[in-house]
Amino acid sequence: MSDIFKIALIFSTIRLATPLLLAALGGLWSERSGVINIGLEGIMLAGAFTAAVVTHFVHNPWLGLAAAILAGVLTALIHAFVCITCKADQVVSGMAINILFLGLPALLSGAFFESTGATPQILQEQLLPVAPIVLAFALVPVTWYVLYRTRFGLRLRAVGENPEAADTAGIRVDAVRYAGVLLSGALAAIGGAYLSIGQSSLFTRNMSAGRGYIALAALIFGKWRPVQTMLACLLFGLAEAV
């Protein structure tokens, strides 16, 4: 195996693991709060489509990324409202979001661009640089620190592990859970935006290709811990790179 091949493999692994890691870290915040977010796949699609459309119209990838985060948060807000406020089944709500965003981007793309298969090509200079990759891996120690060394992290874990005891201690369980789910939406949407305006230069139908589910698998494989989850994402990224 040549050195060039090894280097290319390493860079491909990191690049392919980035959207998985962002979505998995998002899922970690939600699940640590006690809300299962099966809808990561749909949120990634929402972020990818929004980022591509906004970047196409305003010619600024950072505004596209900001719009993607907003779309992810709004989608996660629906999931949070249904699961936390309405006490509906979390898995059913997440799957409904996934199914919705399998079809909705194609419908909107047909309305905006008269093409249900893909959005128009984005110019190379309007794509995101390596910032999402740096952000994804920098968030691993940040997530660990916040989760295990801050008051918010302690409350989040308490709410997820024993909500009755947390409520007795005066912690606003629903508010903490909303925060966890909205964080998951923002991070998963960044992962989706990276797919459409980072790795690629347009949005194509179902371009997440199951990465939201793979992120969930990596999260479970990593036992809901940041570092182990990152290693699981790198393993899946390596498999795809090979």
PDB file of C-alpha atoms in Angstrom:
ATOM      1  CA  MET A   1       0.000   0.000   0.000  1.00  0.00           C
ATOM      2  CA  SER A   2       1.627   3.249  -1.157  1.00  0.00           C
ATOM      3  CA  ASP A   3       1.992   6.307   1.046  1.00  0.00           C
ATOM      4  CA  ILE A   4      -0.171   8.337  -1.349  1.00  0.00           C
ATOM      5  CA  PHE A   5      -2.972   5.779  -1.039  1.00  0.00           C
ATOM      6  CA  LYS A   6      -2.703   5.801   2.763  1.00  0.00           C
ATOM      7  CA  ILE A   7      -2.886   9.599   2.918  1.00  0.00           C
ATOM      8  CA  ALA A   8      -5.829   9.667   0.504  1.00  0.00           C
ATOM      9  CA  LEU A   9      -7.586   7.027   2.567  1.00  0.00           C
ATOM     10  CA  ILE A  10      -7.090   8.989   5.795  1.00  0.00           C
ATOM     11  CA  PHE A  11      -8.422  12.224   4.276  1.00  0.00           C
ATOM     12  CA  SER A  12     -11.367  10.415   2.682  1.00  0.00           C
ATOM     13  CA  THR A  13     -12.190   8.759   6.010  1.00  0.00           C
ATOM     14  CA  ILE A  14     -12.207  12.098   7.837  1.00  0.00           C
ATOM     15  CA  ARG A  15     -14.262  13.776   5.093  1.00  0.00           C
ATOM     16  CA  LEU A  16     -16.854  10.993   4.970  1.00  0.00           C
ATOM     17  CA  ALA A  17     -17.049  10.710   8.765  1.00  0.00           C
ATOM     18  CA  THR A  18     -17.782  14.442   9.211  1.00  0.00           C
ATOM     19  CA  PRO A  19     -21.546  14.462   8.466  1.00  0.00           C
ATOM     20  CA  LEU A  20     -21.940  11.250  10.465  1.00  0.00           C
ATOM     21  CA  LEU A  21     -20.157  12.780  13.452  1.00  0.00           C
ATOM     22  CA  LEU A  22     -22.200  15.988  13.368  1.00  0.00           C
ATOM     23  CA  ALA A  23     -25.474  14.051  13.232  1.00  0.00           C
ATOM     24  CA  ALA A  24     -24.323  11.572  15.890  1.00  0.00           C
ATOM     25  CA  LEU A  25     -23.297  14.342  18.298  1.00  0.00           C
ATOM     26  CA  GLY A  26     -26.692  15.911  17.710  1.00  0.00           C
ATOM     27  CA  GLY A  27     -28.378  12.624  18.492  1.00  0.00           C
ATOM     28  CA  LEU A  28     -26.259  12.347  21.633  1.00  0.00           C
ATOM     29  CA  TRP A  29     -27.645  15.609  23.051  1.00  0.00           C
ATOM     30  CA  SER A  30     -31.194  14.529  22.366  1.00  0.00           C
ATOM     31  CA  GLU A  31     -30.884  10.996  23.684  1.00  0.00           C
ATOM     32  CA  ARG A  32     -28.984  12.090  26.796  1.00  0.00           C
ATOM     33  CA  SER A  33     -32.000  14.265  27.601  1.00  0.00           C
ATOM     34  CA  GLY A  34     -34.297  11.251  27.304  1.00  0.00           C
ATOM     35  CA  VAL A  35     -35.722  11.893  23.819  1.00  0.00           C
ATOM     36  CA  ILE A  36     -34.914   9.433  21.035  1.00  0.00           C
ATOM     37  CA  ASN A  37     -34.330  11.314  17.785  1.00  0.00           C
ATOM     38  CA  ILE A  38     -34.893   8.833  14.985  1.00  0.00           C
ATOM     39  CA  GLY A  39     -35.535  11.852  12.750  1.00  0.00           C
ATOM     40  CA  LEU A  40     -31.842  12.658  12.209  1.00  0.00           C
ATOM     41  CA  GLU A  41     -32.106  11.450   8.615  1.00  0.00           C
ATOM     42  CA  GLY A  42     -34.952  13.835   7.856  1.00  0.00           C
ATOM     43  CA  ILE A  43     -33.230  16.728   9.615  1.00  0.00           C
ATOM     44  CA  MET A  44     -30.073  16.140   7.569  1.00  0.00           C
ATOM     45  CA  LEU A  45     -32.158  16.255   4.383  1.00  0.00           C
ATOM     46  CA  ALA A  46     -33.849  19.459   5.562  1.00  0.00           C
ATOM     47  CA  GLY A  47     -30.456  21.044   6.233  1.00  0.00           C
ATOM     48  CA  ALA A  48     -28.945  19.843   2.953  1.00  0.00           C
ATOM     49  CA  PHE A  49     -31.836  21.111   0.828  1.00  0.00           C
ATOM     50  CA  THR A  50     -32.123  24.465   2.605  1.00  0.00           C
ATOM     51  CA  ALA A  51     -28.375  25.092   2.411  1.00  0.00           C
ATOM     52  CA  ALA A  52     -28.280  24.337  -1.325  1.00  0.00           C
ATOM     53  CA  VAL A  53     -31.315  26.499  -2.149  1.00  0.00           C
ATOM     54  CA  VAL A  54     -30.258  29.513  -0.073  1.00  0.00           C
ATOM     55  CA  THR A  55     -26.654  29.342  -1.301  1.00  0.00           C
ATOM     56  CA  HIS A  56     -27.890  29.173  -4.901  1.00  0.00           C
ATOM     57  CA  PHE A  57     -29.985  32.324  -4.495  1.00  0.00           C
ATOM     58  CA  VAL A  58     -27.751  34.473  -2.258  1.00  0.00           C
ATOM     59  CA  HIS A  59     -24.349  33.117  -3.415  1.00  0.00           C
ATOM     60  CA  ASN A  60     -23.070  32.900   0.160  1.00  0.00           C
ATOM     61  CA  PRO A  61     -22.414  29.491   1.751  1.00  0.00           C
ATOM     62  CA  TRP A  62     -22.381  30.905   5.284  1.00  0.00           C
ATOM     63  CA  LEU A  63     -25.902  32.265   4.863  1.00  0.00           C
ATOM     64  CA  GLY A  64     -26.815  28.886   3.403  1.00  0.00           C
ATOM     65  CA  LEU A  65     -25.371  27.195   6.478  1.00  0.00           C
ATOM     66  CA  ALA A  66     -27.242  29.574   8.810  1.00  0.00           C
ATOM     67  CA  ALA A  67     -30.498  28.866   6.955  1.00  0.00           C
ATOM     68  CA  ALA A  68     -29.824  25.126   7.216  1.00  0.00           C
ATOM     69  CA  ILE A  69     -29.342  25.409  10.987  1.00  0.00           C
ATOM     70  CA  LEU A  70     -32.627  27.314  11.249  1.00  0.00           C
ATOM     71  CA  ALA A  71     -34.396  24.627   9.206  1.00  0.00           C
ATOM     72  CA  GLY A  72     -32.914  21.906  11.420  1.00  0.00           C
ATOM     73  CA  VAL A  73     -33.941  23.671  14.615  1.00  0.00           C
ATOM     74  CA  LEU A  74     -37.491  24.203  13.348  1.00  0.00           C
ATOM     75  CA  THR A  75     -37.769  20.556  12.317  1.00  0.00           C
ATOM     76  CA  ALA A  76     -36.404  19.450  15.695  1.00  0.00           C
ATOM     77  CA  LEU A  77     -38.879  21.806  17.366  1.00  0.00           C
ATOM     78  CA  ILE A  78     -41.727  19.875  15.740  1.00  0.00           C
ATOM     79  CA  HIS A  79     -40.255  16.621  17.050  1.00  0.00           C
ATOM     80  CA  ALA A  80     -39.799  18.142  20.528  1.00  0.00           C
ATOM     81  CA  PHE A  81     -43.339  19.487  20.652  1.00  0.00           C
ATOM     82  CA  VAL A  82     -44.857  16.193  19.561  1.00  0.00           C
ATOM     83  CA  CYS A  83     -42.744  14.067  21.921  1.00  0.00           C
ATOM     84  CA  ILE A  84     -42.295  16.292  24.984  1.00  0.00           C
ATOM     85  CA  THR A  85     -45.424  18.437  25.086  1.00  0.00           C
ATOM     86  CA  CYS A  86     -47.892  16.056  23.437  1.00  0.00           C
ATOM     87  CA  LYS A  87     -46.239  12.903  24.901  1.00  0.00           C
ATOM     88  CA  ALA A  88     -46.482  11.105  21.544  1.00  0.00           C
ATOM     89  CA  ASP A  89     -44.368   8.092  20.578  1.00  0.00           C
ATOM     90  CA  GLN A  90     -40.808   9.292  19.878  1.00  0.00           C
ATOM     91  CA  VAL A  91     -40.000   6.662  17.266  1.00  0.00           C
ATOM     92  CA  VAL A  92     -43.193   7.313  15.308  1.00  0.00           C
ATOM     93  CA  SER A  93     -42.549  11.074  15.350  1.00  0.00           C
ATOM     94  CA  GLY A  94     -38.973  10.625  14.142  1.00  0.00           C
ATOM     95  CA  MET A  95     -39.973   8.272  11.344  1.00  0.00           C
ATOM     96  CA  ALA A  96     -42.701  10.701  10.261  1.00  0.00           C
ATOM     97  CA  ILE A  97     -40.055  13.430   9.909  1.00  0.00           C
ATOM     98  CA  ASN A  98     -37.846  11.084   7.868  1.00  0.00           C
ATOM     99  CA  ILE A  99     -40.702  10.180   5.529  1.00  0.00           C
ATOM    100  CA  LEU A 100     -41.767  13.824   5.196  1.00  0.00           C
ATOM    101  CA  PHE A 101     -38.332  14.951   4.063  1.00  0.00           C
ATOM    102  CA  LEU A 102     -37.955  12.117   1.598  1.00  0.00           C
ATOM    103  CA  GLY A 103     -40.662  13.818  -0.462  1.00  0.00           C
ATOM    104  CA  LEU A 104     -40.859  17.484   0.568  1.00  0.00           C
ATOM    105  CA  PRO A 105     -37.491  18.617  -0.894  1.00  0.00           C
ATOM    106  CA  ALA A 106     -38.402  17.087  -4.268  1.00  0.00           C
ATOM    107  CA  LEU A 107     -41.749  18.887  -4.215  1.00  0.00           C
ATOM    108  CA  LEU A 108     -40.145  22.232  -3.357  1.00  0.00           C
ATOM    109  CA  SER A 109     -37.333  21.701  -5.850  1.00  0.00           C
ATOM    110  CA  GLY A 110     -39.902  21.133  -8.572  1.00  0.00           C
ATOM    111  CA  ALA A 111     -41.619  24.380  -7.593  1.00  0.00           C
ATOM    112  CA  PHE A 112     -38.397  26.432  -7.426  1.00  0.00           C
ATOM    113  CA  PHE A 113     -36.332  24.939 -10.234  1.00  0.00           C
ATOM    114  CA  GLU A 114     -38.743  22.761 -12.291  1.00  0.00           C
ATOM    115  CA  SER A 115     -36.643  19.725 -11.389  1.00  0.00           C
ATOM    116  CA  THR A 116     -37.545  17.228  -8.663  1.00  0.00           C
ATOM    117  CA  GLY A 117     -34.248  15.356  -8.906  1.00  0.00           C
ATOM    118  CA  ALA A 118     -31.702  18.013  -8.002  1.00  0.00           C
ATOM    119  CA  THR A 119     -31.112  21.703  -7.385  1.00  0.00           C
ATOM    120  CA  PRO A 120     -28.908  23.758  -9.747  1.00  0.00           C
ATOM    121  CA  GLN A 121     -25.136  23.441  -9.534  1.00  0.00           C
ATOM    122  CA  ILE A 122     -23.384  25.790  -7.099  1.00  0.00           C
ATOM    123  CA  LEU A 123     -20.146  27.460  -8.156  1.00  0.00           C
ATOM    124  CA  GLN A 124     -16.947  26.114  -6.614  1.00  0.00           C
ATOM    125  CA  GLU A 125     -16.107  29.418  -4.910  1.00  0.00           C
ATOM    126  CA  GLN A 126     -19.508  29.410  -3.191  1.00  0.00           C
ATOM    127  CA  LEU A 127     -18.968  26.083  -1.422  1.00  0.00           C
ATOM    128  CA  LEU A 128     -18.063  25.680   2.249  1.00  0.00           C
ATOM    129  CA  PRO A 129     -14.358  25.304   3.070  1.00  0.00           C
ATOM    130  CA  VAL A 130     -13.050  22.748   5.556  1.00  0.00           C
ATOM    131  CA  ALA A 131     -14.692  24.578   8.473  1.00  0.00           C
ATOM    132  CA  PRO A 132     -17.422  21.926   9.071  1.00  0.00           C
ATOM    133  CA  ILE A 133     -14.732  19.240   9.340  1.00  0.00           C
ATOM    134  CA  VAL A 134     -12.825  21.244  11.944  1.00  0.00           C
ATOM    135  CA  LEU A 135     -16.078  22.062  13.743  1.00  0.00           C
ATOM    136  CA  ALA A 136     -17.195  18.430  13.869  1.00  0.00           C
ATOM    137  CA  PHE A 137     -14.028  17.146  15.501  1.00  0.00           C
ATOM    138  CA  ALA A 138     -13.603  20.213  17.741  1.00  0.00           C
ATOM    139  CA  LEU A 139     -17.112  19.591  19.078  1.00  0.00           C
ATOM    140  CA  VAL A 140     -16.087  16.214  20.490  1.00  0.00           C
ATOM    141  CA  PRO A 141     -14.020  17.574  23.441  1.00  0.00           C
ATOM    142  CA  VAL A 142     -16.469  20.487  23.806  1.00  0.00           C
ATOM    143  CA  THR A 143     -19.379  18.052  24.063  1.00  0.00           C
ATOM    144  CA  TRP A 144     -17.486  15.932  26.583  1.00  0.00           C
ATOM    145  CA  TYR A 145     -16.671  18.970  28.723  1.00  0.00           C
ATOM    146  CA  VAL A 146     -20.190  20.403  28.667  1.00  0.00           C
ATOM    147  CA  LEU A 147     -21.770  17.023  29.295  1.00  0.00           C
ATOM    148  CA  TYR A 148     -19.566  16.003  32.236  1.00  0.00           C
ATOM    149  CA  ARG A 149     -18.161  19.225  33.662  1.00  0.00           C
ATOM    150  CA  THR A 150     -20.956  21.807  33.545  1.00  0.00           C
ATOM    151  CA  ARG A 151     -24.243  22.380  35.354  1.00  0.00           C
ATOM    152  CA  PHE A 152     -26.176  22.140  32.083  1.00  0.00           C
ATOM    153  CA  GLY A 153     -24.590  18.787  31.282  1.00  0.00           C
ATOM    154  CA  LEU A 154     -25.367  17.467  34.754  1.00  0.00           C
ATOM    155  CA  ARG A 155     -28.999  18.554  34.428  1.00  0.00           C
ATOM    156  CA  LEU A 156     -29.277  17.076  30.944  1.00  0.00           C
ATOM    157  CA  ARG A 157     -27.985  13.699  32.117  1.00  0.00           C
ATOM    158  CA  ALA A 158     -30.187  13.815  35.217  1.00  0.00           C
ATOM    159  CA  VAL A 159     -33.271  14.517  33.114  1.00  0.00           C
ATOM    160  CA  GLY A 160     -32.422  11.674  30.774  1.00  0.00           C
ATOM    161  CA  GLU A 161     -31.603   9.136  33.467  1.00  0.00           C
ATOM    162  CA  ASN A 162     -34.183   9.966  36.140  1.00  0.00           C
ATOM    163  CA  PRO A 163     -36.671  12.685  35.189  1.00  0.00           C
ATOM    164  CA  GLU A 164     -38.755  12.229  38.352  1.00  0.00           C
ATOM    165  CA  ALA A 165     -35.768  12.847  40.618  1.00  0.00           C
ATOM    166  CA  ALA A 166     -34.660  15.795  38.449  1.00  0.00           C
ATOM    167  CA  ASP A 167     -38.133  17.316  38.704  1.00  0.00           C
ATOM    168  CA  THR A 168     -38.089  16.873  42.488  1.00  0.00           C
ATOM    169  CA  ALA A 169     -34.735  18.693  42.575  1.00  0.00           C
ATOM    170  CA  GLY A 170     -36.323  21.681  40.843  1.00  0.00           C
ATOM    171  CA  ILE A 171     -34.997  21.079  37.332  1.00  0.00           C
ATOM    172  CA  ARG A 172     -37.386  22.044  34.532  1.00  0.00           C
ATOM    173  CA  VAL A 173     -37.424  18.689  32.760  1.00  0.00           C
ATOM    174  CA  ASP A 174     -39.300  19.770  29.642  1.00  0.00           C
ATOM    175  CA  ALA A 175     -37.130  22.859  29.125  1.00  0.00           C
ATOM    176  CA  VAL A 176     -33.912  20.846  29.346  1.00  0.00           C
ATOM    177  CA  ARG A 177     -35.295  18.239  26.956  1.00  0.00           C
ATOM    178  CA  TYR A 178     -36.311  20.927  24.478  1.00  0.00           C
ATOM    179  CA  ALA A 179     -32.749  22.287  24.604  1.00  0.00           C
ATOM    180  CA  GLY A 180     -31.297  18.836  23.933  1.00  0.00           C
ATOM    181  CA  VAL A 181     -33.591  18.156  20.972  1.00  0.00           C
ATOM    182  CA  LEU A 182     -33.031  21.599  19.422  1.00  0.00           C
ATOM    183  CA  LEU A 183     -29.264  21.138  19.713  1.00  0.00           C
ATOM    184  CA  SER A 184     -29.609  17.819  17.913  1.00  0.00           C
ATOM    185  CA  GLY A 185     -31.510  19.548  15.116  1.00  0.00           C
ATOM    186  CA  ALA A 186     -28.873  22.235  14.677  1.00  0.00           C
ATOM    187  CA  LEU A 187     -25.961  19.774  14.529  1.00  0.00           C
ATOM    188  CA  ALA A 188     -27.683  17.290  12.222  1.00  0.00           C
ATOM    189  CA  ALA A 189     -28.605  20.162   9.889  1.00  0.00           C
ATOM    190  CA  ILE A 190     -24.957  21.263   9.749  1.00  0.00           C
ATOM    191  CA  GLY A 191     -24.105  17.700   8.749  1.00  0.00           C
ATOM    192  CA  GLY A 192     -26.714  17.865   6.005  1.00  0.00           C
ATOM    193  CA  ALA A 193     -25.487  21.256   4.808  1.00  0.00           C
ATOM    194  CA  TYR A 194     -21.973  19.863   4.547  1.00  0.00           C
ATOM    195  CA  LEU A 195     -23.283  17.168   2.199  1.00  0.00           C
ATOM    196  CA  SER A 196     -24.839  19.626  -0.252  1.00  0.00           C
ATOM    197  CA  ILE A 197     -22.508  22.653  -0.124  1.00  0.00           C
ATOM    198  CA  GLY A 198     -19.319  21.042   1.197  1.00  0.00           C
ATOM    199  CA  GLN A 199     -18.816  17.545  -0.147  1.00  0.00           C
ATOM    200  CA  SER A 200     -21.052  18.198  -3.147  1.00  0.00           C
ATOM    201  CA  SER A 201     -22.178  21.298  -5.034  1.00  0.00           C
ATOM    202  CA  LEU A 202     -25.934  20.693  -5.202  1.00  0.00           C
ATOM    203  CA  PHE A 203     -28.777  18.888  -3.476  1.00  0.00           C
ATOM    204  CA  THR A 204     -29.923  15.595  -4.958  1.00  0.00           C
ATOM    205  CA  ARG A 205     -32.965  13.622  -3.934  1.00  0.00           C
ATOM    206  CA  ASN A 206     -32.326  11.557  -0.770  1.00  0.00           C
ATOM    207  CA  MET A 207     -28.670  12.592  -0.795  1.00  0.00           C
ATOM    208  CA  SER A 208     -28.202  11.705   2.875  1.00  0.00           C
ATOM    209  CA  ALA A 209     -28.545   8.066   1.757  1.00  0.00           C
ATOM    210  CA  GLY A 210     -29.189   6.684   5.235  1.00  0.00           C
ATOM    211  CA  ARG A 211     -26.434   8.632   6.993  1.00  0.00           C
ATOM    212  CA  GLY A 212     -28.858   9.684   9.725  1.00  0.00           C
ATOM    213  CA  TYR A 213     -29.477   6.030  10.553  1.00  0.00           C
ATOM    214  CA  ILE A 214     -25.744   5.280  10.390  1.00  0.00           C
ATOM    215  CA  ALA A 215     -25.151   8.172  12.812  1.00  0.00           C
ATOM    216  CA  LEU A 216     -27.645   6.580  15.195  1.00  0.00           C
ATOM    217  CA  ALA A 217     -25.816   3.269  14.858  1.00  0.00           C
ATOM    218  CA  ALA A 218     -22.502   5.006  15.607  1.00  0.00           C
ATOM    219  CA  LEU A 219     -24.092   6.653  18.641  1.00  0.00           C
ATOM    220  CA  ILE A 220     -25.275   3.303  19.973  1.00  0.00           C
ATOM    221  CA  PHE A 221     -21.952   1.679  19.082  1.00  0.00           C
ATOM    222  CA  GLY A 222     -20.202   4.451  21.034  1.00  0.00           C
ATOM    223  CA  LYS A 223     -22.491   3.947  24.053  1.00  0.00           C
ATOM    224  CA  TRP A 224     -23.740   7.552  23.930  1.00  0.00           C
ATOM    225  CA  ARG A 225     -20.285   8.948  24.755  1.00  0.00           C
ATOM    226  CA  PRO A 226     -18.602  11.645  22.615  1.00  0.00           C
ATOM    227  CA  VAL A 227     -15.145  10.123  22.061  1.00  0.00           C
ATOM    228  CA  GLN A 228     -16.383   6.579  21.475  1.00  0.00           C
ATOM    229  CA  THR A 229     -19.039   7.932  19.103  1.00  0.00           C
ATOM    230  CA  MET A 230     -16.366   9.786  17.144  1.00  0.00           C
ATOM    231  CA  LEU A 231     -14.335   6.573  16.814  1.00  0.00           C
ATOM    232  CA  ALA A 232     -17.428   4.715  15.598  1.00  0.00           C
ATOM    233  CA  CYS A 233     -18.064   7.432  12.987  1.00  0.00           C
ATOM    234  CA  LEU A 234     -14.454   7.175  11.819  1.00  0.00           C
ATOM    235  CA  LEU A 235     -14.895   3.423  11.495  1.00  0.00           C
ATOM    236  CA  PHE A 236     -17.980   3.878   9.318  1.00  0.00           C
ATOM    237  CA  GLY A 237     -16.180   6.601   7.357  1.00  0.00           C
ATOM    238  CA  LEU A 238     -13.248   4.257   6.780  1.00  0.00           C
ATOM    239  CA  ALA A 239     -15.567   1.538   5.524  1.00  0.00           C
ATOM    240  CA  GLU A 240     -17.147   3.961   3.034  1.00  0.00           C
ATOM    241  CA  ALA A 241     -13.752   5.329   1.967  1.00  0.00           C
ATOM    242  CA  VAL A 242     -12.420   1.837   1.266  1.00  0.00           C
TER     243      VAL A 242
END
